[in-house]
PDB file of C-alpha atoms in Angstrom:
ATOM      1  CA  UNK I 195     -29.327  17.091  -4.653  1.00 62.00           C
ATOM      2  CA  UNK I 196     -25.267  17.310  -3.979  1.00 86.00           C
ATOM      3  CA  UNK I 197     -24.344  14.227  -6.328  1.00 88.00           C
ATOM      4  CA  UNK I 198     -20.985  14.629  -8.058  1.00 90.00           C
ATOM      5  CA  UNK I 199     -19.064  12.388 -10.035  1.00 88.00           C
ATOM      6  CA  UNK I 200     -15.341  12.554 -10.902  1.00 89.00           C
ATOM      7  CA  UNK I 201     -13.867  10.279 -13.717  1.00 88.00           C
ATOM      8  CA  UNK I 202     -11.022   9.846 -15.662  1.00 86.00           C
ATOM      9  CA  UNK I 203      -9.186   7.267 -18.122  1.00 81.00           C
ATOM     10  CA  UNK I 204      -6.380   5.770 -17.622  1.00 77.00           C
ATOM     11  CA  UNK I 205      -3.351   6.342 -20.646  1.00 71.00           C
ATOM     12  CA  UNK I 206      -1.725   3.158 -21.051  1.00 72.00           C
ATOM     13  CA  UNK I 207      -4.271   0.630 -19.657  1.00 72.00           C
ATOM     14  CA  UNK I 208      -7.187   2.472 -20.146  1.00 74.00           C
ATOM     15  CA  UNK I 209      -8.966   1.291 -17.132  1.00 85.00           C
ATOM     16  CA  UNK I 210     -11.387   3.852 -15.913  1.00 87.00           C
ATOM     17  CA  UNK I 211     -11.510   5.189 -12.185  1.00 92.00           C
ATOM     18  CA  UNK I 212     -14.342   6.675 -10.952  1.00 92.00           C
ATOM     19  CA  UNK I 213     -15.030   8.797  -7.683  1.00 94.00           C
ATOM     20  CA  UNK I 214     -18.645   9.358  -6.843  1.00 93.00           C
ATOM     21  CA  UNK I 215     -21.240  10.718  -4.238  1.00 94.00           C
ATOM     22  CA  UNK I 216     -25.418  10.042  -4.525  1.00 93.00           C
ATOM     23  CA  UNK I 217     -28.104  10.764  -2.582  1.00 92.00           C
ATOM     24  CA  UNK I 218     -31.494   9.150  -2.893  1.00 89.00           C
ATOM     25  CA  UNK I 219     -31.985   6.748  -6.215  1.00 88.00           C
ATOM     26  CA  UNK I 220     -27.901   6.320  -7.937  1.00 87.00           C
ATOM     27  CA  UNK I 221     -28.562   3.813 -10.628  1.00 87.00           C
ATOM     28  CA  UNK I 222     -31.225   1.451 -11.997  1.00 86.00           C
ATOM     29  CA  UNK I 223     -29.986  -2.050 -12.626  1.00 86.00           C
ATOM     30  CA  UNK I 224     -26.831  -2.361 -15.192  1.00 87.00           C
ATOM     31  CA  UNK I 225     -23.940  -4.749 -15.357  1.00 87.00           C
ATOM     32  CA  UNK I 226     -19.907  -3.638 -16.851  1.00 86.00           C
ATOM     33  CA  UNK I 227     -18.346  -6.058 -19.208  1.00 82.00           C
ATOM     34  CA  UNK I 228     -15.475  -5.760 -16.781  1.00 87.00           C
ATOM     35  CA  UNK I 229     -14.502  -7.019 -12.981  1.00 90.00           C
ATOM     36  CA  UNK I 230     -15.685  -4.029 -10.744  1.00 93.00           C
ATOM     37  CA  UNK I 231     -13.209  -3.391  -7.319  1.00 95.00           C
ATOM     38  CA  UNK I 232     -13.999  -0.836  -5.378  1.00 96.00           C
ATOM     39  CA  UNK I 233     -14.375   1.166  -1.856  1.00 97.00           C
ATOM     40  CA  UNK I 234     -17.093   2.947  -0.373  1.00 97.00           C
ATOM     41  CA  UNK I 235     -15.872   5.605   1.607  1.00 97.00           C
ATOM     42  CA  UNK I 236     -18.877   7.383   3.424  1.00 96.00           C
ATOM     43  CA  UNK I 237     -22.816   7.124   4.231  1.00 96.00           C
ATOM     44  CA  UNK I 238     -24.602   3.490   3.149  1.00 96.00           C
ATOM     45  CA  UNK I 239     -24.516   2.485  -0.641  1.00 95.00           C
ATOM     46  CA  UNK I 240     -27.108  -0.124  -0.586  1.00 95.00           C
ATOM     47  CA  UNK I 241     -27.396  -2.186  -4.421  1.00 95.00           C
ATOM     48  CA  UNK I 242     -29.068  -5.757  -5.460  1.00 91.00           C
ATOM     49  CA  UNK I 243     -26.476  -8.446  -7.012  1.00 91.00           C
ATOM     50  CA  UNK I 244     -26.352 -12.166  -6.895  1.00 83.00           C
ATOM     51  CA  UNK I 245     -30.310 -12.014  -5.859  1.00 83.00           C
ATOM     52  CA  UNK I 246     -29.356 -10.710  -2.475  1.00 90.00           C
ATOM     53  CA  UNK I 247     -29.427  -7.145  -0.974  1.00 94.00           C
ATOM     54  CA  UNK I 248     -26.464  -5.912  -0.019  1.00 96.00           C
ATOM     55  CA  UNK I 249     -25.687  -2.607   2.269  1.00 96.00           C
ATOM     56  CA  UNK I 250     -21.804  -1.293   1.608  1.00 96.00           C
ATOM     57  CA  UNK I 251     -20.707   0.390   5.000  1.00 97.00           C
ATOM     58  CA  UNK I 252     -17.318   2.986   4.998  1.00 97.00           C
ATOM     59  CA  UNK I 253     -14.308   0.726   4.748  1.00 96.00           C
ATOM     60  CA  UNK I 254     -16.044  -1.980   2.705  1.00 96.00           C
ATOM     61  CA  UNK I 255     -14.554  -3.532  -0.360  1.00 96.00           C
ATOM     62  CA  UNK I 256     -16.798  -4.381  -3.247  1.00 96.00           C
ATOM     63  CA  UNK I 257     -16.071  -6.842  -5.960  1.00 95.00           C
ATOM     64  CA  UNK I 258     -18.411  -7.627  -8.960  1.00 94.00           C
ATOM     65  CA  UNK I 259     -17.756  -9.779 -11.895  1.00 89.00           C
ATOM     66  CA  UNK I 260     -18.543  -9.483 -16.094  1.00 87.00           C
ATOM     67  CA  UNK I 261     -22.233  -9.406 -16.676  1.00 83.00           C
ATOM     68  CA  UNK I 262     -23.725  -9.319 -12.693  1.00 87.00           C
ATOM     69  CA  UNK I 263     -26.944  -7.218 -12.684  1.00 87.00           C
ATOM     70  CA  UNK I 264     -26.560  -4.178  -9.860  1.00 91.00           C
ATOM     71  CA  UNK I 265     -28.224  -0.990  -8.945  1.00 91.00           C
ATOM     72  CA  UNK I 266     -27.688   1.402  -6.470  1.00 92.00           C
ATOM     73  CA  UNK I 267     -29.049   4.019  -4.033  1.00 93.00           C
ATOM     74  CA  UNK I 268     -28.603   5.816  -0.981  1.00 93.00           C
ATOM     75  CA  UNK I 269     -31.185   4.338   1.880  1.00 93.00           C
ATOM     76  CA  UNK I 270     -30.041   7.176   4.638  1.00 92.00           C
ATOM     77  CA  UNK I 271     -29.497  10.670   4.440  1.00 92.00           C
ATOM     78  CA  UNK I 272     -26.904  12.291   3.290  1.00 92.00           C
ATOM     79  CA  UNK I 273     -25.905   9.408   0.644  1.00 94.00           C
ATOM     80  CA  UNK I 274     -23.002   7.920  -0.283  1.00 96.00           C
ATOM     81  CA  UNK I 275     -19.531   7.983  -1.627  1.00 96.00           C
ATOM     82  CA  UNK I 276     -17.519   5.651  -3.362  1.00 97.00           C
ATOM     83  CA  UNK I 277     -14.441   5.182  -5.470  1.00 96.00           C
ATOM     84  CA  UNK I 278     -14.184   2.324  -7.896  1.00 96.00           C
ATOM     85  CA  UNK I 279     -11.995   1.275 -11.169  1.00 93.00           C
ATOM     86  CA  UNK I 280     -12.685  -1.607 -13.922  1.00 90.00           C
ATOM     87  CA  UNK I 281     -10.598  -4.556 -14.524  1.00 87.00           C
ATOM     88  CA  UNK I 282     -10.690  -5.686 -18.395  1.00 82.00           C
ATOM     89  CA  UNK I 283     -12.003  -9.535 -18.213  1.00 79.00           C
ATOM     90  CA  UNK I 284      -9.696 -11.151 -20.449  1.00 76.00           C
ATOM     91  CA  UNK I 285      -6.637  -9.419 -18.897  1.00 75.00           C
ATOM     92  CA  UNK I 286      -7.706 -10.672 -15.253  1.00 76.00           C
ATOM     93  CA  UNK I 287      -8.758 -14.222 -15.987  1.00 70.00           C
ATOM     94  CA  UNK I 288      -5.438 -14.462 -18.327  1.00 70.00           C
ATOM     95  CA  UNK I 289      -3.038 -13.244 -15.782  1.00 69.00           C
ATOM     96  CA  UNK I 290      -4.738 -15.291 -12.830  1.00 65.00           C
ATOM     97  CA  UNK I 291      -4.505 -18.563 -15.406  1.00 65.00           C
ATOM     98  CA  UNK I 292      -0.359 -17.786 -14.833  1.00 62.00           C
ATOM     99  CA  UNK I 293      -0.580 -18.143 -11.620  1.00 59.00           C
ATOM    100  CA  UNK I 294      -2.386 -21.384 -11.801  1.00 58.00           C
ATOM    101  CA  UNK I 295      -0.391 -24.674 -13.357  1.00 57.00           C
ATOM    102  CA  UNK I 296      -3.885 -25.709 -15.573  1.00 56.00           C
ATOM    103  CA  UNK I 297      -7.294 -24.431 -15.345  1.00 54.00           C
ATOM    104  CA  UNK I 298      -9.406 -26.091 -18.279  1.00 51.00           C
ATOM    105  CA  UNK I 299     -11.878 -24.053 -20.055  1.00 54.00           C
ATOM    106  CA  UNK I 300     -14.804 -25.702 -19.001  1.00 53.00           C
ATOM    107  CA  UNK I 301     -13.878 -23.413 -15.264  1.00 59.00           C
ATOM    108  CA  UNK I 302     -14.935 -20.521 -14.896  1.00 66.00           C
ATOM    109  CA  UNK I 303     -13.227 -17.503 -12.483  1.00 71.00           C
ATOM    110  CA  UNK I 304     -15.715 -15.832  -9.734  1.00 83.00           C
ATOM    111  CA  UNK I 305     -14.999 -13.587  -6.885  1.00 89.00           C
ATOM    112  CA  UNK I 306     -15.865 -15.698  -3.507  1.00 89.00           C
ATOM    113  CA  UNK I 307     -17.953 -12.653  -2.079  1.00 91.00           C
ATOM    114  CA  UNK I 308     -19.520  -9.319  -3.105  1.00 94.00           C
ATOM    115  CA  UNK I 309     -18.425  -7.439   0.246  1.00 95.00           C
ATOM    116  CA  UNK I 310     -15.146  -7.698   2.211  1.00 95.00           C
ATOM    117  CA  UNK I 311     -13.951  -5.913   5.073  1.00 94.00           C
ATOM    118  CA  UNK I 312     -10.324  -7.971   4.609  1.00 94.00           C
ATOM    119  CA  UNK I 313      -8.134  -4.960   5.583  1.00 94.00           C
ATOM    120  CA  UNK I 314      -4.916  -5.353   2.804  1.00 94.00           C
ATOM    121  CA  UNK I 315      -7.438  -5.650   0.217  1.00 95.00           C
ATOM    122  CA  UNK I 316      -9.416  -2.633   0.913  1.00 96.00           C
ATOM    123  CA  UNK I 317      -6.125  -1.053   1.198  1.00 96.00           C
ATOM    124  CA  UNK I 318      -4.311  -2.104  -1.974  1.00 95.00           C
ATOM    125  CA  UNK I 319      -7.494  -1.433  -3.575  1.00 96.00           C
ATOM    126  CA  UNK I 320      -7.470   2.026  -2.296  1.00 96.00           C
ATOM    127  CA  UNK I 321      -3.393   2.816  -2.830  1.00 95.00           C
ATOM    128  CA  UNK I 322      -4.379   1.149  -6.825  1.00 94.00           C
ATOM    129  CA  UNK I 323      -7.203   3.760  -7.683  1.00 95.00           C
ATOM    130  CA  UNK I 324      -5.106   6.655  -6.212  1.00 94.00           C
ATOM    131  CA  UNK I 325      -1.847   6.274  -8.384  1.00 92.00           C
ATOM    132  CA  UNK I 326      -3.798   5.837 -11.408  1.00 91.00           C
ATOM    133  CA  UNK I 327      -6.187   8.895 -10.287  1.00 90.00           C
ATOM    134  CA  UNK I 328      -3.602  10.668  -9.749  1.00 89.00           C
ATOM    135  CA  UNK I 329      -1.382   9.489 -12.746  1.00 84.00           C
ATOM    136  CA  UNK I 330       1.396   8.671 -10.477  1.00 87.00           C
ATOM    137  CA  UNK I 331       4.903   7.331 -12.184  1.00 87.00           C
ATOM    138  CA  UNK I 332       4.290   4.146 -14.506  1.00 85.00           C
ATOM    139  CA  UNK I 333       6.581   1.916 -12.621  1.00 89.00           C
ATOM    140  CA  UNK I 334       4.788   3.103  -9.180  1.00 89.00           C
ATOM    141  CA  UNK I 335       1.272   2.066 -11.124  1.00 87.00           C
ATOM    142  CA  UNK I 336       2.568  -1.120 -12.379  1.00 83.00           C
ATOM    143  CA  UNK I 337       3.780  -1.941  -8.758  1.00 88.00           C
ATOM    144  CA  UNK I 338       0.206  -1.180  -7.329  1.00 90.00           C
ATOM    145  CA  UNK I 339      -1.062  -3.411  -9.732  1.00 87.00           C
ATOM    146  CA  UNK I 340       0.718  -6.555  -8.949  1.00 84.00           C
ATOM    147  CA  UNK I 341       0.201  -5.785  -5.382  1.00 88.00           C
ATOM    148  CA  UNK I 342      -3.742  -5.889  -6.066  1.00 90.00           C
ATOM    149  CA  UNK I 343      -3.611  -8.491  -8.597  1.00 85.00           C
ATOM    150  CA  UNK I 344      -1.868 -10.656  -5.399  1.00 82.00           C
ATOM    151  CA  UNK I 345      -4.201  -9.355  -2.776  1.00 88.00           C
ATOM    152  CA  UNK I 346      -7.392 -10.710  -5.282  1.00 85.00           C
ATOM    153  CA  UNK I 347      -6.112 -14.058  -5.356  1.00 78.00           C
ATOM    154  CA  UNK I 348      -7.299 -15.315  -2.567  1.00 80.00           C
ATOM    155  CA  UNK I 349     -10.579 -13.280  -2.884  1.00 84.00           C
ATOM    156  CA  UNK I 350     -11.307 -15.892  -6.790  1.00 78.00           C
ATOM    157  CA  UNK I 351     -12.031 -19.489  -7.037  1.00 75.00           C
ATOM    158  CA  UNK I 352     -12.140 -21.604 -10.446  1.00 66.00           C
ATOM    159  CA  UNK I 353     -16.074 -23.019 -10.673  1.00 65.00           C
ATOM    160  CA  UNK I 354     -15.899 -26.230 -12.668  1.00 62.00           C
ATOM    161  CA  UNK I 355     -19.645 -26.083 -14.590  1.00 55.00           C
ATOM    162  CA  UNK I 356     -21.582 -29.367 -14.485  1.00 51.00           C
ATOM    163  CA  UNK I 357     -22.343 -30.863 -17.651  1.00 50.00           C
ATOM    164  CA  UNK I 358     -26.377 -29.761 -18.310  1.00 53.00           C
ATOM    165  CA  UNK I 359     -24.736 -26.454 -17.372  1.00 56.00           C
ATOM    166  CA  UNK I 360     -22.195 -26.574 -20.198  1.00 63.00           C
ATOM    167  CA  UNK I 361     -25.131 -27.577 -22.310  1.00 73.00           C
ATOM    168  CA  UNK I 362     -27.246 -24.897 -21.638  1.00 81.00           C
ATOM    169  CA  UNK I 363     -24.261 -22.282 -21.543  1.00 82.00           C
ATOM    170  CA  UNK I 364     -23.466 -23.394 -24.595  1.00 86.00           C
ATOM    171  CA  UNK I 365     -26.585 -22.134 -26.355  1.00 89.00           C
ATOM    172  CA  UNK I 366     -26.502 -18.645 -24.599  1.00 90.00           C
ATOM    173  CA  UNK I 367     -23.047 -18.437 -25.541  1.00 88.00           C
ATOM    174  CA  UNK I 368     -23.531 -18.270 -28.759  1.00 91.00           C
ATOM    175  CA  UNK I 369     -26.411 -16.292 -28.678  1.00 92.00           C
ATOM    176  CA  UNK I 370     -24.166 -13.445 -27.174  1.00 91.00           C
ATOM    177  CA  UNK I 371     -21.917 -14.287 -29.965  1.00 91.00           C
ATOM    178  CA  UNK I 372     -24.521 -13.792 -32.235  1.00 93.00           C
ATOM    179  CA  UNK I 373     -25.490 -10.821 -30.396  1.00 92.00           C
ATOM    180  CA  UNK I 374     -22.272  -9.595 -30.245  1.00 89.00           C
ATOM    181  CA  UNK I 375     -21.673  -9.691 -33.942  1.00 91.00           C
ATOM    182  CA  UNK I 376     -24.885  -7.750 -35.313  1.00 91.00           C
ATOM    183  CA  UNK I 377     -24.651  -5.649 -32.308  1.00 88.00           C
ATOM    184  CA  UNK I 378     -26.332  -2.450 -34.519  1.00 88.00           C
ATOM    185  CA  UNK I 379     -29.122  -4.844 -36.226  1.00 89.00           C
ATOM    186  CA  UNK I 380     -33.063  -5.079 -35.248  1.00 88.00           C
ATOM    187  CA  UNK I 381     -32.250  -8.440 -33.946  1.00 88.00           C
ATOM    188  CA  UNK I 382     -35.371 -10.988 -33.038  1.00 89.00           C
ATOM    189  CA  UNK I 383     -35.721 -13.427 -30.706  1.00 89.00           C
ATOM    190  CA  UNK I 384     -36.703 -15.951 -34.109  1.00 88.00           C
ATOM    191  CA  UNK I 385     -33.045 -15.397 -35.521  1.00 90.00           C
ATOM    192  CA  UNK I 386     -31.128 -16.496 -32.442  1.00 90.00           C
ATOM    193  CA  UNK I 387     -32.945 -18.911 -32.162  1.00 89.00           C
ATOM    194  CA  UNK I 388     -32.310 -19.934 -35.898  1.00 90.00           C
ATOM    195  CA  UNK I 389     -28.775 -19.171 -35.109  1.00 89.00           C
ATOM    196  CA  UNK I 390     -29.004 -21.403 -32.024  1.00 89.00           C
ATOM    197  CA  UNK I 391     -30.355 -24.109 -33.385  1.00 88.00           C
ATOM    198  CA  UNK I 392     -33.712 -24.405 -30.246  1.00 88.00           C
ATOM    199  CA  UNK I 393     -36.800 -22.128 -30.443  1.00 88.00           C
ATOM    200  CA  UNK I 394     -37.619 -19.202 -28.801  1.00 87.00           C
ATOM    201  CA  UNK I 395     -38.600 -20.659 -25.148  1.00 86.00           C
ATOM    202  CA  UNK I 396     -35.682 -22.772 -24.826  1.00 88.00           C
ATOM    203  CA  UNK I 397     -33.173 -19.777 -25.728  1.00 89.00           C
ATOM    204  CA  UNK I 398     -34.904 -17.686 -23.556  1.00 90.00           C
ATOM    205  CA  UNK I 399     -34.141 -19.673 -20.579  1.00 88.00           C
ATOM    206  CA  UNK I 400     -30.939 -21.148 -21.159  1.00 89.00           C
ATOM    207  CA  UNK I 401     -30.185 -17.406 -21.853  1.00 90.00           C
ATOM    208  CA  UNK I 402     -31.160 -16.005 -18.110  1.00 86.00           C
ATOM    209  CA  UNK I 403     -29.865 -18.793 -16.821  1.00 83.00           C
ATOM    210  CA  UNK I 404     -26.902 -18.279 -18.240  1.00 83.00           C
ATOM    211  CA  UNK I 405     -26.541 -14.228 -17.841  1.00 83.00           C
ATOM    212  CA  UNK I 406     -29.900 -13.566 -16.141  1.00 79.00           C
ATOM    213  CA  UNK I 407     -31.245 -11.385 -18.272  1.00 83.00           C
ATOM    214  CA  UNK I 408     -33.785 -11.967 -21.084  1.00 88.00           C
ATOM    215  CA  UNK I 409     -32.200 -11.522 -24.724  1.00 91.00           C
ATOM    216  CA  UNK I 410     -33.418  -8.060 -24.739  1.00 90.00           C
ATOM    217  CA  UNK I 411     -32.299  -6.725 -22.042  1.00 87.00           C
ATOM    218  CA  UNK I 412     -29.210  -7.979 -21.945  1.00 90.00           C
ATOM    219  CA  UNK I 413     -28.476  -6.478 -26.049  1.00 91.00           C
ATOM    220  CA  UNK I 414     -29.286  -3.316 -24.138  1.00 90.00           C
ATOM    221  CA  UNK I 415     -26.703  -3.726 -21.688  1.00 89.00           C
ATOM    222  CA  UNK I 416     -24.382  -4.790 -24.417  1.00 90.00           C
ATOM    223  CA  UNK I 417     -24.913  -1.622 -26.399  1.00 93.00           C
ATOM    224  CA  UNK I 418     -24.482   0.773 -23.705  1.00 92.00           C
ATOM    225  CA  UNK I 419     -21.086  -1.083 -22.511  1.00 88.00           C
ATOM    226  CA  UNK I 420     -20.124  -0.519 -25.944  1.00 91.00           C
ATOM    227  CA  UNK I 421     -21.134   3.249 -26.002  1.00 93.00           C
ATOM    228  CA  UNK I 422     -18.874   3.875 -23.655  1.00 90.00           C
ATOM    229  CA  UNK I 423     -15.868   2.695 -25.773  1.00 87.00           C
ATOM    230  CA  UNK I 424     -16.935   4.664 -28.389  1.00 92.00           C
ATOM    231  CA  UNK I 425     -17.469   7.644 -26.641  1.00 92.00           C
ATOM    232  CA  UNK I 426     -14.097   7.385 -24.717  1.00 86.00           C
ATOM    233  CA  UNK I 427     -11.758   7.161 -28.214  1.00 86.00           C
ATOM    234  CA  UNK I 428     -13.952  10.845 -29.071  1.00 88.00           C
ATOM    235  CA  UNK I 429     -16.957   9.357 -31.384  1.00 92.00           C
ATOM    236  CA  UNK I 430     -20.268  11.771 -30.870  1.00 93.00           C
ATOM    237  CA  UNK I 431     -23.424  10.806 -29.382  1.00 93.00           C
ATOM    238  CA  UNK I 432     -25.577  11.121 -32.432  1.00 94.00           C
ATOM    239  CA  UNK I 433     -22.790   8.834 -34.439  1.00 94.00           C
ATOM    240  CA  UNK I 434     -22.831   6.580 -31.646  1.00 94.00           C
ATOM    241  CA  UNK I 435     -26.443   6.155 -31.209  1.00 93.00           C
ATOM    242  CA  UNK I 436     -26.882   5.220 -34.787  1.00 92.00           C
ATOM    243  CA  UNK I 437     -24.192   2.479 -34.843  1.00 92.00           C
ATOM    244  CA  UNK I 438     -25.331   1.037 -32.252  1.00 93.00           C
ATOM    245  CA  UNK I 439     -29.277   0.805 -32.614  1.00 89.00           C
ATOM    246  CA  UNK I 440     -30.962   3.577 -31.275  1.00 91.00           C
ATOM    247  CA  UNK I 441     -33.315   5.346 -32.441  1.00 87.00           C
ATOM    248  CA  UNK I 442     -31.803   8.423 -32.225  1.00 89.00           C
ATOM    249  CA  UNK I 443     -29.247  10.470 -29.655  1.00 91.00           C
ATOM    250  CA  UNK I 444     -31.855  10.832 -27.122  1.00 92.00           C
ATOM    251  CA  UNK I 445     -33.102   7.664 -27.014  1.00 91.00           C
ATOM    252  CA  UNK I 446     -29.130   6.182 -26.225  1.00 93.00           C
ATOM    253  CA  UNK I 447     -29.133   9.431 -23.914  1.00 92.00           C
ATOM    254  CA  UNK I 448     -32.154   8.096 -21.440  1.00 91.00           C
ATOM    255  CA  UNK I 449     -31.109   4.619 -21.246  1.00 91.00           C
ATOM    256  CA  UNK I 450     -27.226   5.868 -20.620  1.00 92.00           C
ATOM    257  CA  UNK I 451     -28.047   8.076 -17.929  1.00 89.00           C
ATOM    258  CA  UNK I 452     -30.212   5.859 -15.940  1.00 86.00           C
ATOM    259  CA  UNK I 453     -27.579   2.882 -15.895  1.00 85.00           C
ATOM    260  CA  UNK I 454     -24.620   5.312 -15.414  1.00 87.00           C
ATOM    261  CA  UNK I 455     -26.038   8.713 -14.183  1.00 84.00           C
ATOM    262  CA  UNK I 456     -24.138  10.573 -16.766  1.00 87.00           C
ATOM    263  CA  UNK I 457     -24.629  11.909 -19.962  1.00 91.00           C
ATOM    264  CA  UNK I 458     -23.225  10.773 -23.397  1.00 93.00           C
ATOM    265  CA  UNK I 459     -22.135  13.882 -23.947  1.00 91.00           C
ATOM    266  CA  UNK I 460     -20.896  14.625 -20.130  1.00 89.00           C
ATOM    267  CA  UNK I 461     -19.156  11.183 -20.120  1.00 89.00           C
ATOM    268  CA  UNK I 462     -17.084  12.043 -23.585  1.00 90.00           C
ATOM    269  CA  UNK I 463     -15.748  14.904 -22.519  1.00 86.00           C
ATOM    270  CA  UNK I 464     -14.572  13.383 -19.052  1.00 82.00           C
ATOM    271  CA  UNK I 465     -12.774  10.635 -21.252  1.00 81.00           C
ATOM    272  CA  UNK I 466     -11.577  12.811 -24.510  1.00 75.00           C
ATOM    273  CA  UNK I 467     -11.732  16.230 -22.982  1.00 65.00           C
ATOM    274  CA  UNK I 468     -13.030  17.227 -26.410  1.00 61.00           C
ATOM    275  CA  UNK I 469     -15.995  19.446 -27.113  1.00 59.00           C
ATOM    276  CA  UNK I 470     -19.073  18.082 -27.879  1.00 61.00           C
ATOM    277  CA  UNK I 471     -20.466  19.301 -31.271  1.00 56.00           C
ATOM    278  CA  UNK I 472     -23.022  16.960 -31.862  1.00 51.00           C
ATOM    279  CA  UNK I 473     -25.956  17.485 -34.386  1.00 44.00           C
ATOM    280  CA  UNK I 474     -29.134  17.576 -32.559  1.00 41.00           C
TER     281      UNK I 474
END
C-alpha cells in the first residue's frame, strides 16, 4: 500500500488541513463536528453521504456538513488523493447569519449539494488550503478566507423545519445535550430517555431521524471528535482514552484509526509535534 497522509493545524484559527492519498478501503463511516470543503485531486474517491453514492472525480469540490455519516475508498487502481480543511460550525453559520438581514432559529444552514464542479469554488477552495498549508502571511490567509466564505454563499440555503420536525428535533436535541454533558459516563439508553422525558423507542427514532445514527453510535462519534481536540492541545492517548470512556488506550486506538486512518499517537504528534510518552 502507498497511502500517505500529511496534516497540520492551523495557529490562529486552528482549522486543520489535511492532504491525503488511499488505495483500496480509506475510512469506515464517521462524521466531523465541523463543515468539510475540500478537493480531490487524482484517481476516484468514491464515499456514501446523504443515502446516496457518490464518486469524486479530479477537479471536484466536496462539501459536507456537522454530523453527515461518510466513508471512503478507492474503487480503481491506483487510489486517490485529496486535500481538505474543516470549517468550525458555529463560526460558519454565525458569519453567514451577517450576511443575511434575519434568519430565525427554527432554520437551519445546509450545503445545496455534496459535489460541485463550479470552477471559482474549486479554486478558492484550493488557493484557501494552500496559504494556510503553507502558513502564508495572516493578512494573505484572512483574504483567502473571505474570498471562500463569498464563493460558499451561493453553494448554502436556510431550511425552515416543519413543525413535527421541530418536535421530534427537539427531543434528539437534547439528548445530544445530554450526551454532550456526561460525555465520559456509561450512559444508557433508560437515562436519556429519563432525561428526555419519552421511552426508549421513541428516542431512538426521533434520534436517527434527527442525526441518523442510533444513540450509540453517534456517542461514539462524539467521543472520537472530541479526541481529536484533546490530542491536538498535547493530552496523551492513555489520558485521553480514560476521559473520554474507553476502556483503555487501545480500545480509543481501533475505533480512531478506522474513522480517521491515523493513530492517536501519530495524529498528536502531527498537531503538537511533541513526543509521545504514553504509559502502555
Amino acid at each position: 500500500m502507498n497511502d500517505w497522509l500529511e496534516l497540520r493545524q492551523h495557529a490562529d484559527t486552528g482549522i486543520e488541513t489535511i492532504k491525503a492519498h488511499f488505495e483500496g478501503h480509506a475510512y469506515d463511516p464517521h462524521w466531523h463536528d465541523s463543515y468539510l470543503v475540500g478537493i480531490t485531486l487524482s484517481g476516484t474517491q468514491q464515499f456514501h453521504c446523504r443515502r446516496e453514492r457518490h464518486r469524486s472525480h479530479p477537479g471536484d469540490a466536496f462539501l459536507l456538513e456537522p454530523g453527515e455519516i461518510h466513508d471512503g475508498d478507492a474503487p480503481v487502481a491506483g487510489g486517490f488523493t485529496y486535500l481538505t480543511f474543516y470549517l468550525d460550525e458555529r463560526w460558519l453559520t454565525d458569519t453567514l447569519h451577517g450576511l443575511y438581514e434575519s434568519t430565525p432559529g427554527s432554520y437551519s444552514l445546509h450545503f445545496t449539494q455534496t459535489l460541485t464542479r463550479e470552477p471559482q469554488l474549486v479554486r478558492i477552495i484550493g488557493d484557501t488550503f494552500a496559504t494556510l498549508h503553507n502558513d502564508e502571511m495572516k493578512i494573505v490567509q484572512q483574504s483567502t478566507m473571505d474570498n471562500l466564505l463569498a464563493q460558499l454563499t451561493s453553494h448554502c440555503y436556510w431550511r425552515k423545519k416543519l413543525p413535527s420536525q421541530l418536535q421530534s428535533a427537539e427531543v434528539a436535541h437534547r439528548a445530544r445535550d445530554y450526551l454532550y454533558a456526561h460525555l465520559g459516563d456509561n450512559i444508557g439508553l433508560s437515562d436519556l430517555a429519563r432525561e428526555t422525558g419519552t421511552d426508549r423507542f421513541t428516542l431512538t427514532r426521533c434520534f436517527k431521524r434527527e442525526f441518523h445514527l442510533a444513540p450509540h453510535a453517534w456517542l461514539i462519534q462524539l467521543r472520537l471528535a472530541k479526541a481529536r481536540q484533546l490530542l491536538a492541545r498535547g493530552d496523551q492517548p492513555v489520558d485521553v482514552a480514560a476521559a473520554l470512556g474507553f476502556a483503555d488506550q487501545s480500545h480509543l486506538g481501533r475505533w480512531f484509526q478506522r474513522a480517521y486512518r491515523i493513530t492517536p499517537a501519530h495524529y498528536r504528534r502531527l498537531c503538537t509535534n511533541l513526543p509521545d510518552v504514553s504509559r502502555k
